[in-house]
Coordinates of C-alpha atoms and ligand atoms in Angstrom, one line a residue:
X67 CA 11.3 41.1 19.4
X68 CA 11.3 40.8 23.4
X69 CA 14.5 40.4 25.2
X70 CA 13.5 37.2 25.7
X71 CA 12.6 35.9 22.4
X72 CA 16.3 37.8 21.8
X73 CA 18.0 35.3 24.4
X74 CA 15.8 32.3 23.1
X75 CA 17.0 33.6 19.6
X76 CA 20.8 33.5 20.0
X77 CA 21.2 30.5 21.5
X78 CA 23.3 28.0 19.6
X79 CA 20.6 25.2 19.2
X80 CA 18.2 27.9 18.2
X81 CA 20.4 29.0 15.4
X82 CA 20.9 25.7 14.2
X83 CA 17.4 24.6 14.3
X84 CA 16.6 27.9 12.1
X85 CA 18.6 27.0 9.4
X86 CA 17.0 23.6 9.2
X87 CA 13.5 24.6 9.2
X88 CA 14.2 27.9 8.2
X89 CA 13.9 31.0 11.0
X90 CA 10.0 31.5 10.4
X91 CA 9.3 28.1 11.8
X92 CA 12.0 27.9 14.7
X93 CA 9.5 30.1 16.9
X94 CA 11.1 31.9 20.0
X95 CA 8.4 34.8 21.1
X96 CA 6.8 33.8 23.5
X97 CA 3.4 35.0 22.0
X98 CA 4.3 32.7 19.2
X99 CA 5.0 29.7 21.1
X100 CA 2.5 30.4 24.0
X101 CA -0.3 28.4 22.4
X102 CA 2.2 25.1 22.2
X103 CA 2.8 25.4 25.9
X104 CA -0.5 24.5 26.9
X105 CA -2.8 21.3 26.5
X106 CA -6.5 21.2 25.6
X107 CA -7.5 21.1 29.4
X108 CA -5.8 23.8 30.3
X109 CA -4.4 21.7 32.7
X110 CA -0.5 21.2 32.3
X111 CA 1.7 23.7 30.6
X112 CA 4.9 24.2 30.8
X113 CA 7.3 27.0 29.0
X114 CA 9.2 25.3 25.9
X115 CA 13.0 26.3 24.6
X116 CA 11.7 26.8 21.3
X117 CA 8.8 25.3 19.0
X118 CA 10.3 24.1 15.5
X119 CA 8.2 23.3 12.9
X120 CA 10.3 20.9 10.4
X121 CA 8.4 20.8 6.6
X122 CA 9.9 17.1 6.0
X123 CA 10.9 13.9 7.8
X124 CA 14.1 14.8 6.6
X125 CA 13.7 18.1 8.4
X126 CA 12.9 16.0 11.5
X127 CA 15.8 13.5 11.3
X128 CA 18.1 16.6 11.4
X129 CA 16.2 18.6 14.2
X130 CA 16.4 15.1 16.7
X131 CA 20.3 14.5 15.8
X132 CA 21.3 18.8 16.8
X133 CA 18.5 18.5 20.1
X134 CA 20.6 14.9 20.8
X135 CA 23.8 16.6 20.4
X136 CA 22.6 19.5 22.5
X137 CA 21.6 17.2 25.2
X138 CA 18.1 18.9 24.6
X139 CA 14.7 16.9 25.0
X140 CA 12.2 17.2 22.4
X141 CA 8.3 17.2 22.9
X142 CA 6.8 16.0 19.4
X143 CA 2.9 17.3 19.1
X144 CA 0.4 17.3 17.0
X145 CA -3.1 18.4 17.4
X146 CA -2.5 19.2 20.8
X147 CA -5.9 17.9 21.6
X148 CA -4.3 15.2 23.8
X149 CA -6.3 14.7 27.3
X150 CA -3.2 13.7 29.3
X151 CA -0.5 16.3 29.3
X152 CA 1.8 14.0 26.8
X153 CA 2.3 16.5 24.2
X154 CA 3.2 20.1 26.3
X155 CA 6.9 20.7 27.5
X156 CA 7.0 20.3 31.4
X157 CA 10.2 23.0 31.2
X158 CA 12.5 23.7 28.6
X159 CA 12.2 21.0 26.2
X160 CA 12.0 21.9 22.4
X161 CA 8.4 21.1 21.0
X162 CA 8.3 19.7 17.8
X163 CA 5.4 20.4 16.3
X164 CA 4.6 18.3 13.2
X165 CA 1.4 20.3 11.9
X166 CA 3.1 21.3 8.3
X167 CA 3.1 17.4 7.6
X168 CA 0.2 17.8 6.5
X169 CA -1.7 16.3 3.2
X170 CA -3.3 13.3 2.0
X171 CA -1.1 11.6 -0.8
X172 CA -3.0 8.5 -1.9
X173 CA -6.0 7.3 -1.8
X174 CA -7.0 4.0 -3.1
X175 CA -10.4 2.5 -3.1
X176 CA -9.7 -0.8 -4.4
X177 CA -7.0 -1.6 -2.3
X178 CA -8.9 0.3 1.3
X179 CA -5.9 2.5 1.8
X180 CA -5.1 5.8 2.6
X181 CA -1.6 7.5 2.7
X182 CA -1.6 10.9 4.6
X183 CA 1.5 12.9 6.2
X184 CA 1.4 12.8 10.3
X185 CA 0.3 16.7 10.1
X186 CA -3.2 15.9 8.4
X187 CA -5.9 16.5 10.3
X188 CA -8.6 13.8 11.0
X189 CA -11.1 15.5 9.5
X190 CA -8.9 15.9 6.3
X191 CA -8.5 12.6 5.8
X192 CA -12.0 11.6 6.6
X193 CA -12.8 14.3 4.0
X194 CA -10.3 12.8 1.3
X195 CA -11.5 8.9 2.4
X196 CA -15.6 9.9 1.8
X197 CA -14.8 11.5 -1.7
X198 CA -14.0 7.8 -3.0
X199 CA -17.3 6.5 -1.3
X200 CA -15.0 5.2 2.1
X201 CA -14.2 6.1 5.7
X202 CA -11.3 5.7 7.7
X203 CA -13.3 3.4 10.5
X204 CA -12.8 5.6 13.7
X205 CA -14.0 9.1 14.2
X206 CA -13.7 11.2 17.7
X207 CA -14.9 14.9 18.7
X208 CA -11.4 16.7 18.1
X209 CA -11.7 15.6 14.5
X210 CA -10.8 19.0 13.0
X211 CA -7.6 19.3 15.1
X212 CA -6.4 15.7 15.7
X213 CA -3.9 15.0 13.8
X214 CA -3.1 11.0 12.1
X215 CA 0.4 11.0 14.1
X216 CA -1.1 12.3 17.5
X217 CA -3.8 9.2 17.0
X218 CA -1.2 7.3 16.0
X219 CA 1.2 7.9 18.9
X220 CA -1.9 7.7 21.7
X221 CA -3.4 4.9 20.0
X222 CA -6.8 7.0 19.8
X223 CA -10.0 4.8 20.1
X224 CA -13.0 7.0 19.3
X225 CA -16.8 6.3 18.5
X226 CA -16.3 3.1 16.1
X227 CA -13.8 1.1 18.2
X228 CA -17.1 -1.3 19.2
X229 CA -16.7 -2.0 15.3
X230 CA -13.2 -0.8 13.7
X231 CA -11.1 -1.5 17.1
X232 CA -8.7 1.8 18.0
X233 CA -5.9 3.4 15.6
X234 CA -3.2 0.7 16.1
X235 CA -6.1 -1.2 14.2
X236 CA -6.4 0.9 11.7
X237 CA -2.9 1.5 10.3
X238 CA -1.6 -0.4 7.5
X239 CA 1.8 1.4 7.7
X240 CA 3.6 4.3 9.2
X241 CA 7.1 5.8 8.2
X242 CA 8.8 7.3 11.5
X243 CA 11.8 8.8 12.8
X244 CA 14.0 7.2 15.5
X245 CA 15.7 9.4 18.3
X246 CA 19.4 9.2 16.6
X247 CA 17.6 10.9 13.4
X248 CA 17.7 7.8 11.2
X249 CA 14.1 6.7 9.3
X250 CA 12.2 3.6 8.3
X251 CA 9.1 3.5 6.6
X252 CA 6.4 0.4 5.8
X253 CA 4.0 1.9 3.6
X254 CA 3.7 -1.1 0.9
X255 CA 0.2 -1.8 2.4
X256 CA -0.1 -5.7 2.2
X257 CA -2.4 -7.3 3.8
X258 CA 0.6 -10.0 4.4
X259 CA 3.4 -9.0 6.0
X260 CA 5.4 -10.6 9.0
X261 CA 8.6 -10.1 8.2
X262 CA 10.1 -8.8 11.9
X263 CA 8.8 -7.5 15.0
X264 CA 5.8 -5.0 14.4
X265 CA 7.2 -1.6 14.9
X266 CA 4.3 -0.2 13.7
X267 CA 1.9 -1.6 16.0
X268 CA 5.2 -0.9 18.7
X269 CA 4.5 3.0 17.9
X270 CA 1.1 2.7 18.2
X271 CA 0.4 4.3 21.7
X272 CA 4.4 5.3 22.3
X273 CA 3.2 8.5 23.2
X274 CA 6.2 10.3 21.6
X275 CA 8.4 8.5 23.5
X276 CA 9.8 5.9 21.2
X277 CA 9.9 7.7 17.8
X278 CA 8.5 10.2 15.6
X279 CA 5.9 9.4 13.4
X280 CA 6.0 11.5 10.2
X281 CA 3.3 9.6 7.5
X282 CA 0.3 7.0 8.0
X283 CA -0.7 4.7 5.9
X284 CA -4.3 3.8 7.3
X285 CA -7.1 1.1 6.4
X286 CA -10.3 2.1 4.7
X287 CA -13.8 0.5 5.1
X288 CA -16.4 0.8 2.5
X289 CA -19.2 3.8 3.5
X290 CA -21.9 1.8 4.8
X291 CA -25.1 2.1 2.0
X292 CA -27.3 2.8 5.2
X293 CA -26.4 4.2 8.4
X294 CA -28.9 4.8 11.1
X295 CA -28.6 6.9 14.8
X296 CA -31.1 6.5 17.6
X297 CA -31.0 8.3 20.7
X298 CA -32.7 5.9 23.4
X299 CA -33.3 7.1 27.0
X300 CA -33.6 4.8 29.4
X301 CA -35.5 4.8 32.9
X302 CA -34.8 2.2 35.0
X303 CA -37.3 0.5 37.3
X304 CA -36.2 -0.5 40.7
X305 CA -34.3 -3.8 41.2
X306 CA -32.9 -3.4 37.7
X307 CA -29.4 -2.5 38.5
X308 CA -29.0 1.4 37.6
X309 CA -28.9 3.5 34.6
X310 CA -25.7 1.8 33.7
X311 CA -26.8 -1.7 34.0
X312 CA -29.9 -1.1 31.4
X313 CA -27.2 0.4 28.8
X314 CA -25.3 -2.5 28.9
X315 CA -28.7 -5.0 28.4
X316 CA -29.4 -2.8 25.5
X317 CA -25.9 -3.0 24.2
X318 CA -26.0 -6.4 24.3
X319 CA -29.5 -7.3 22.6
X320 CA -28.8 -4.9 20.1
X321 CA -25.4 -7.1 19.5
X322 CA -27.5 -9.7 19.0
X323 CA -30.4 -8.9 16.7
X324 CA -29.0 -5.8 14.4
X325 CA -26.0 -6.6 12.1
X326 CA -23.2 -3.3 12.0
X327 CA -23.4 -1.9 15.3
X328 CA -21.0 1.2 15.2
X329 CA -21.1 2.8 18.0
X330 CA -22.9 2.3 21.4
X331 CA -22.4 5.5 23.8
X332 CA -23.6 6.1 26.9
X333 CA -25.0 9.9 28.7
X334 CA -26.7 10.6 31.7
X335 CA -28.9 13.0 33.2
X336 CA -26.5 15.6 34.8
X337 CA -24.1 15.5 31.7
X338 CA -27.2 16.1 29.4
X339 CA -28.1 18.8 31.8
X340 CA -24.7 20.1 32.1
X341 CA -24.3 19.8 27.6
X342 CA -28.0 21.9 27.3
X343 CA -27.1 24.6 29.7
X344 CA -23.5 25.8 28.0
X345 CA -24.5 24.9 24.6
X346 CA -28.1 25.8 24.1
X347 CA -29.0 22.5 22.8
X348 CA -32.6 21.9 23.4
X349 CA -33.2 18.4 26.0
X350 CA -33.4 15.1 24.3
X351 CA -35.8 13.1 23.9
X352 CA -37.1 11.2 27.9
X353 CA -35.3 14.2 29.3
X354 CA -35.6 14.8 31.9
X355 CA -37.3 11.9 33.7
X356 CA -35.3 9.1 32.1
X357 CA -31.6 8.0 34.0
X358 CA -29.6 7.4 30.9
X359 CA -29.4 7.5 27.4
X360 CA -28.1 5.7 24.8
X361 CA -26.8 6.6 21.2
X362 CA -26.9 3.9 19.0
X363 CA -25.2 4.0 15.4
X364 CA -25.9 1.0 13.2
X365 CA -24.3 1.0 9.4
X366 CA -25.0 -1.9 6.5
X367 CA -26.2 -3.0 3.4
X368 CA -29.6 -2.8 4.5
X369 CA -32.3 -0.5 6.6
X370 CA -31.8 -1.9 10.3
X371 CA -34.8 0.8 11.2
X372 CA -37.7 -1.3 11.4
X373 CA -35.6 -4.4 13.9
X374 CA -34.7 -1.8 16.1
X375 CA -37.9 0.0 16.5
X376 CA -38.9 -3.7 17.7
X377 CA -36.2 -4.6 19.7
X378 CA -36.1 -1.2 21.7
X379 CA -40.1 -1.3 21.9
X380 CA -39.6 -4.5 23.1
X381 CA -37.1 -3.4 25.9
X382 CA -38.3 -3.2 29.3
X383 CA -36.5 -0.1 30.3
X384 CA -36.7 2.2 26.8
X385 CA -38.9 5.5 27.9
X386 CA -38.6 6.8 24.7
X387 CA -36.6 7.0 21.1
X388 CA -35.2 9.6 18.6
X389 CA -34.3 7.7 15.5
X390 CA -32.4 9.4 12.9
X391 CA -31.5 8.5 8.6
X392 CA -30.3 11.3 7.3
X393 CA -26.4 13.0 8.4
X394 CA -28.3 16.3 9.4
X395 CA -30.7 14.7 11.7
X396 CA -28.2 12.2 12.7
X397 CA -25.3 14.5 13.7
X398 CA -27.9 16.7 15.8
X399 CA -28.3 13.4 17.8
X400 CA -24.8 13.1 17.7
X401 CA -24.3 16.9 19.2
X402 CA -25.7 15.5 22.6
X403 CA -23.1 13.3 23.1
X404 CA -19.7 15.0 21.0
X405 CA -20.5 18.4 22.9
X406 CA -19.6 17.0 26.3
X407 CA -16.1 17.4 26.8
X408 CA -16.4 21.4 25.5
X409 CA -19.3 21.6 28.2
X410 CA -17.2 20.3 30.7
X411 CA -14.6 22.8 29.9
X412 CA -17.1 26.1 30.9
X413 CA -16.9 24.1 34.4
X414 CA -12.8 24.9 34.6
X415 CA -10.5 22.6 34.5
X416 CA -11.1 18.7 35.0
X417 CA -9.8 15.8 36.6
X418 CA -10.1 13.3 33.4
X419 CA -10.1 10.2 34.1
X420 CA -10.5 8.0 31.2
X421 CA -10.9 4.0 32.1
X422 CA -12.1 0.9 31.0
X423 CA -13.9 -1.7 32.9
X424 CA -14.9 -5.4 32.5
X425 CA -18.1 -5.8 31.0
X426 CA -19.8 -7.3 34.6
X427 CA -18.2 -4.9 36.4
X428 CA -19.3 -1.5 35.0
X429 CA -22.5 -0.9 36.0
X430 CA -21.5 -1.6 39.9
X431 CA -18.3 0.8 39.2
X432 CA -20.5 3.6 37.9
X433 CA -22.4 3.8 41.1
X434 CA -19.4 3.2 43.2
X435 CA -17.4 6.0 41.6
X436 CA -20.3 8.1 42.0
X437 CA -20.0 7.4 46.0
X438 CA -16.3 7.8 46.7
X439 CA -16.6 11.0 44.9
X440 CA -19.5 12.5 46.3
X441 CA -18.0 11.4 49.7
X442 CA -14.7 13.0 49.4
X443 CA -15.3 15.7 47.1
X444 CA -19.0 16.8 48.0
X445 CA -18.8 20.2 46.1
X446 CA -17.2 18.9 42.6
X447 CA -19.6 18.8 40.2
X448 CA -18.7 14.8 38.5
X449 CA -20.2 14.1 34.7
X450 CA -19.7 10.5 33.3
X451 CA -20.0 9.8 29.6
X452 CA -18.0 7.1 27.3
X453 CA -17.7 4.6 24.7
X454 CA -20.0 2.3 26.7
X455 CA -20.1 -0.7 24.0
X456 CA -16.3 -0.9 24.9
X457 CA -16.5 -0.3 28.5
X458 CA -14.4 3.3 28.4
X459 CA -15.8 5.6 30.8
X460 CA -14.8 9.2 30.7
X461 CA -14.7 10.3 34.8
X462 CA -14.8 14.2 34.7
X463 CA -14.1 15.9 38.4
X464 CA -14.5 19.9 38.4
X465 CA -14.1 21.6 41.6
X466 CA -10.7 20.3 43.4
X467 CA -7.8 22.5 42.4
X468 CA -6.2 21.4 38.8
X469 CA -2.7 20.1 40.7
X470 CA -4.4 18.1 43.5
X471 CA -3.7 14.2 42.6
X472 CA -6.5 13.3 45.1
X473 CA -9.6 13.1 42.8
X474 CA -7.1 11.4 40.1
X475 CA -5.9 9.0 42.7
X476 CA -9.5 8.3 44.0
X477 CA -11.3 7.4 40.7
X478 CA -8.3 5.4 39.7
X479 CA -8.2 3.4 42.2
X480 CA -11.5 2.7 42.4
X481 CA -11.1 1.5 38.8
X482 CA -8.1 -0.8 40.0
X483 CA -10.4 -2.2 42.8
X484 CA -13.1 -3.5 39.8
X485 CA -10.0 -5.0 37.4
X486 CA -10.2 -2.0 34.8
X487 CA -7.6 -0.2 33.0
X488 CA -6.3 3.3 34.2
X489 CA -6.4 4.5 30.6
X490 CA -8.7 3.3 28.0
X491 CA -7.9 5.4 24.9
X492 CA -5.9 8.7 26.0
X493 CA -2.5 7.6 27.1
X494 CA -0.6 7.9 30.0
X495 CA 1.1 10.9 29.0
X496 CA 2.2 13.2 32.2
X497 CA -1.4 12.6 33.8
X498 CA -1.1 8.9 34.7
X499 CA 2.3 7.7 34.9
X500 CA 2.8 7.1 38.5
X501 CA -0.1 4.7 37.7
X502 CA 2.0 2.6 35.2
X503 CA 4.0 1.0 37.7
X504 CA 0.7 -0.1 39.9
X505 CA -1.3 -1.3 36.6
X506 CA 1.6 -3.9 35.1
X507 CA 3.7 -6.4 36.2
X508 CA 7.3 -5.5 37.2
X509 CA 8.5 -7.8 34.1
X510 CA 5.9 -5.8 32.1
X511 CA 7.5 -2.3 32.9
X512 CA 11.3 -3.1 32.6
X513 CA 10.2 -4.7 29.1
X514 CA 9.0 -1.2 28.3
X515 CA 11.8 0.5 29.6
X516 CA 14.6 -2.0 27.9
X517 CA 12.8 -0.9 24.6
X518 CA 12.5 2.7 25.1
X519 CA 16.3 2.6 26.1
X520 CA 17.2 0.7 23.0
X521 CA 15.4 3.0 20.9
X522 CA 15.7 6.4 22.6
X523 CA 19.7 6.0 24.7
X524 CA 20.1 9.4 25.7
X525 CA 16.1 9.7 26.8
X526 CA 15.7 12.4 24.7
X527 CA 11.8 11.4 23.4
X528 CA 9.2 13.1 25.5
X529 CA 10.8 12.1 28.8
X530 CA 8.7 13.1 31.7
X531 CA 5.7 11.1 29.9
X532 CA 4.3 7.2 30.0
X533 CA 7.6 6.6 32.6
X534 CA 7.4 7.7 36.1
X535 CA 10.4 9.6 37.5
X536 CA 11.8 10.7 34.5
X537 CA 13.9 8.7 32.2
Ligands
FAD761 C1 -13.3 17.2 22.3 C2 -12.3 16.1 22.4 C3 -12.8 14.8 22.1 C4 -11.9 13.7 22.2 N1 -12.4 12.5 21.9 C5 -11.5 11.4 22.0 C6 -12.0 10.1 21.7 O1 -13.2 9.9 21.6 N2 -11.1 9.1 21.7 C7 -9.8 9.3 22.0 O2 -9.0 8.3 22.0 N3 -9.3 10.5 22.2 C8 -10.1 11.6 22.2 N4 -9.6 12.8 22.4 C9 -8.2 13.0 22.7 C10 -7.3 13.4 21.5 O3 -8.1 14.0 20.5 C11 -6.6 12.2 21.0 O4 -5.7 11.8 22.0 C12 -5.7 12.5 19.7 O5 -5.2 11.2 19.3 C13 -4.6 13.4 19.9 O6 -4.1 13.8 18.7 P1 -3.2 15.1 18.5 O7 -2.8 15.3 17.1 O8 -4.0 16.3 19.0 O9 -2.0 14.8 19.5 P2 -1.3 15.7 20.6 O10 -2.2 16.1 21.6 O11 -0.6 16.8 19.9 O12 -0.2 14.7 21.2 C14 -0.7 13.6 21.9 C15 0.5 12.6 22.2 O13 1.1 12.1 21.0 C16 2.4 12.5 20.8 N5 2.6 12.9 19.3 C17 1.8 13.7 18.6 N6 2.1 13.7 17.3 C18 3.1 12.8 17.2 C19 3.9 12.3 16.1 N7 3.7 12.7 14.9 N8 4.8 11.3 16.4 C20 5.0 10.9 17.6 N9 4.4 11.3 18.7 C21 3.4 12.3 18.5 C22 2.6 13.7 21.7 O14 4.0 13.8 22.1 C23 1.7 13.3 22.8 O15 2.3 12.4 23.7 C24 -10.5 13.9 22.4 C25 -10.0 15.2 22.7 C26 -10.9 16.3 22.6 C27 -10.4 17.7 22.9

């Protein structure tokens, strides 16, 4: 052991975290713990006390009432796939990890529900939903690592929100530990139940702050009996508004004439570039003279194939299509679009900006953002992509150094300038929270902050996140 795992070791909280989760998951060397410290982006880190690993809510409830008595904060995480710094210590918190709650429990495909502890992996569960012919209704890239209580407590969105709407959607129950240890669980999965305020849907995007979730009870949709991709690229004539503009008529006459629309996302040239450069990928179909492309996913009872092959022929600014039936073919469409944010990544480290804007309003911020960036930032290299059915538009700026708020500040603003949210499906966490205060009303904020000081008195849930100025 190092001298300091040996100091990190015989402190008093340490000790009595061991002999709750037993010394093999209270993790002190700093080779151990070095891979909690530090978020997907590589962007924030910060050096914990100690990561514990509890095997039971139980476990939990006793690790928050000793880090309360300490006076120490606690950091839960998950995945640690989060985008926005919410779930890495900023200095000397304890990180609870809550991986080993892992394991799906129940599945029931008569009543569409799915039990799972917080630990389970997305993929798990999706893998447990499709061996009884269902799927959870919302899917995202970091499916292997995500974990149900990290979706939970960022209120993920995904690829299907166009159809399923984002995790708070989804869940049927959660059971969850409060700050002063004690537990609740609503896991009786009716589809009638207003008795009270809805806590669940409360801890739905509390970003760790207001409780720990340790088990999910989530809804379960039927697997569609057909299920079609198409990867449409778009060039846009003159007068027509923009790559972004022609996405969104698509979008919308594909609303129109195809039932089950599942996911509608959006890709332009430099991303595509950017993707078939670090990953090998061969170009898409229309690359590289089209603007933008479009991947469609449609799911029903019966083959949509034959109205969208008339629709998009029919489509004024369709250069060409890729349509796809079977999961192989469909998931190499898919690889175009899910293999951004890794491509990104062999840039360095990114300003991620993930917003939402009004439907009339997109297209015109696309181009706009584009501008203020170029202007101010000449040699970052900037890649859009996003849920564009929804609006959510993932801004990545690589170039400016990782702790300059100026590109943040820049895009985020721009998005405040064209009504849009500040964050669309990835939090607030550390990133964004000197943007809560400038994106709701002062009523809004000390609402939030009257509940997270009822829930969480000493401020000992992930403070530093969601709140600006600490809590
Ligand atoms: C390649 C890639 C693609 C992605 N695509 C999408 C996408 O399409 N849509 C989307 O919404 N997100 C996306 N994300 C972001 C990320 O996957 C989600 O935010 C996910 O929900 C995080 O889950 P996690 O288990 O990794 O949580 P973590 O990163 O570990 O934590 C995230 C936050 O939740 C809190 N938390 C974690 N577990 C718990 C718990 N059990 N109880 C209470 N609080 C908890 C943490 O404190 C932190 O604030 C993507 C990420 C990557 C790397």
């Amino acid at each position: 052991m190092t001298a300091e795992a040996t100091g990190r070791a015989d402190d008093a909280l340490a000790r009595e975290l061991a002999a709750i989760v037993s010394p093999a998951h209270c993790l002190v060397d700093p080779a151990l713990t070095a891979p909690y410290e530090v978020d997907w982006t590589r962007r924030f880190a910060g050096r914990a006390r100690l990561v514990v690993r509890p095997g039971s809510a139980a476990e939990v409830g006793r690790v928050l009432v000793a880090c309360g008595a300490a006076g120490v904060a606690v950091v839960a995480q998950g995945g640690n796939t989060g985008l926005v710094g919410g779930g890495v210590p900023r200095g000397g918190e304890v990180v609870l990890s809550l991986r080993r709650l892992a394991g799906v429990e129940r599945v029931d495909p008569e009543a569409l529900l799915l039990e799972a502890g917080a630990g389970t992996t997305l993929a798990d569960a999706q893998a447990a939903a499709a061996a009884v012919g269902c799927e959870l209704g919302i899917d995202l890239a970091a499916r292997d690592s995500a974990t149900l209580g990290g979706m939970v407590a960022t209120n993920a969105g995904g690829i299907h929100v166009i159809r399923h709407g984002p995790m708070r959607a989804r869940l049927a129950g959660i059971e969850a530990v409060l700050a002063d240890g004690s537990s609740f669980a609503r896991l009786g999965g009716l589809v009638k139940d207003n008795v009270g305020y809805d806590l669940v849907g409360l801890l739905a995007g509390s970003e760790g702050t207001l409780g720990v979730v340790t088990k999910v009870l989530l809804r379960l949709v039927p697997v569609p009996k057909v299920r079609v991709a198409a990867l449409v690229a778009l060039s846009v004539r003159p007068g027509r508004g923009g790559g972004t503009a022609a996405l969104l008529s698509l979008v919308d006459a594909v609303r129109r004439e195809v039932e089950g629309l599942e996911a509608a996302e959006a890709m332009y040239r430099d991303g595509l570039e950017l993707v078939c450069a670090a990953t090998g990928l061969a170009p898409p179909v229309g690359f590289p003279a089209a603007d933008a492309w479009l991947l469609l996913e449609v799911g029903g009872p019966s083959d949509p194939t034959d109205t969208l092959a008339e629709l998009l022929g029919a489509h004024p600014d369709v250069l060409d299509t890729a349509v796809a039936t079977d999961a192989g073919t469909r998931a190499a469409l898919w690889a175009y679009r899910e293999r951004h944010t890794e491509a990104i990544a062999t840039l360095g480290v990114a300003h991620k900006l993930d917003v939402c804007l009004p439907r009339a309003e997109l297209a015109t911020f696309e181009a706009n953002v584009r501008e203020v960036v170029r202007r101010a930032y000449p040699e970052a290299r900037l890649v859009l992509f996003g849920h564009a059915g929804d609006g959510n538009l993932h801004v990545n700026v690589v170039g400016p150094p990782a702790d300059d708020p100026g590109p943040d500040d820049l895009v985020l603003e721009t998005v405040r300038r064209f009504g849009g949210s500040v964050s669309a499906e990835h939090g607030i966490g550390v990133q964004k929270r000197a943007w809560l205060d400038r994106s709701r009303d002062p009523a809004d904020v000390a609402a939030m902050w009257a509940l997270k000081r009822a829930l969480d008195p000493r401020g000992i849930l992930n403070p530093g996140a969601v709140f600006p100025g600490g809590q």
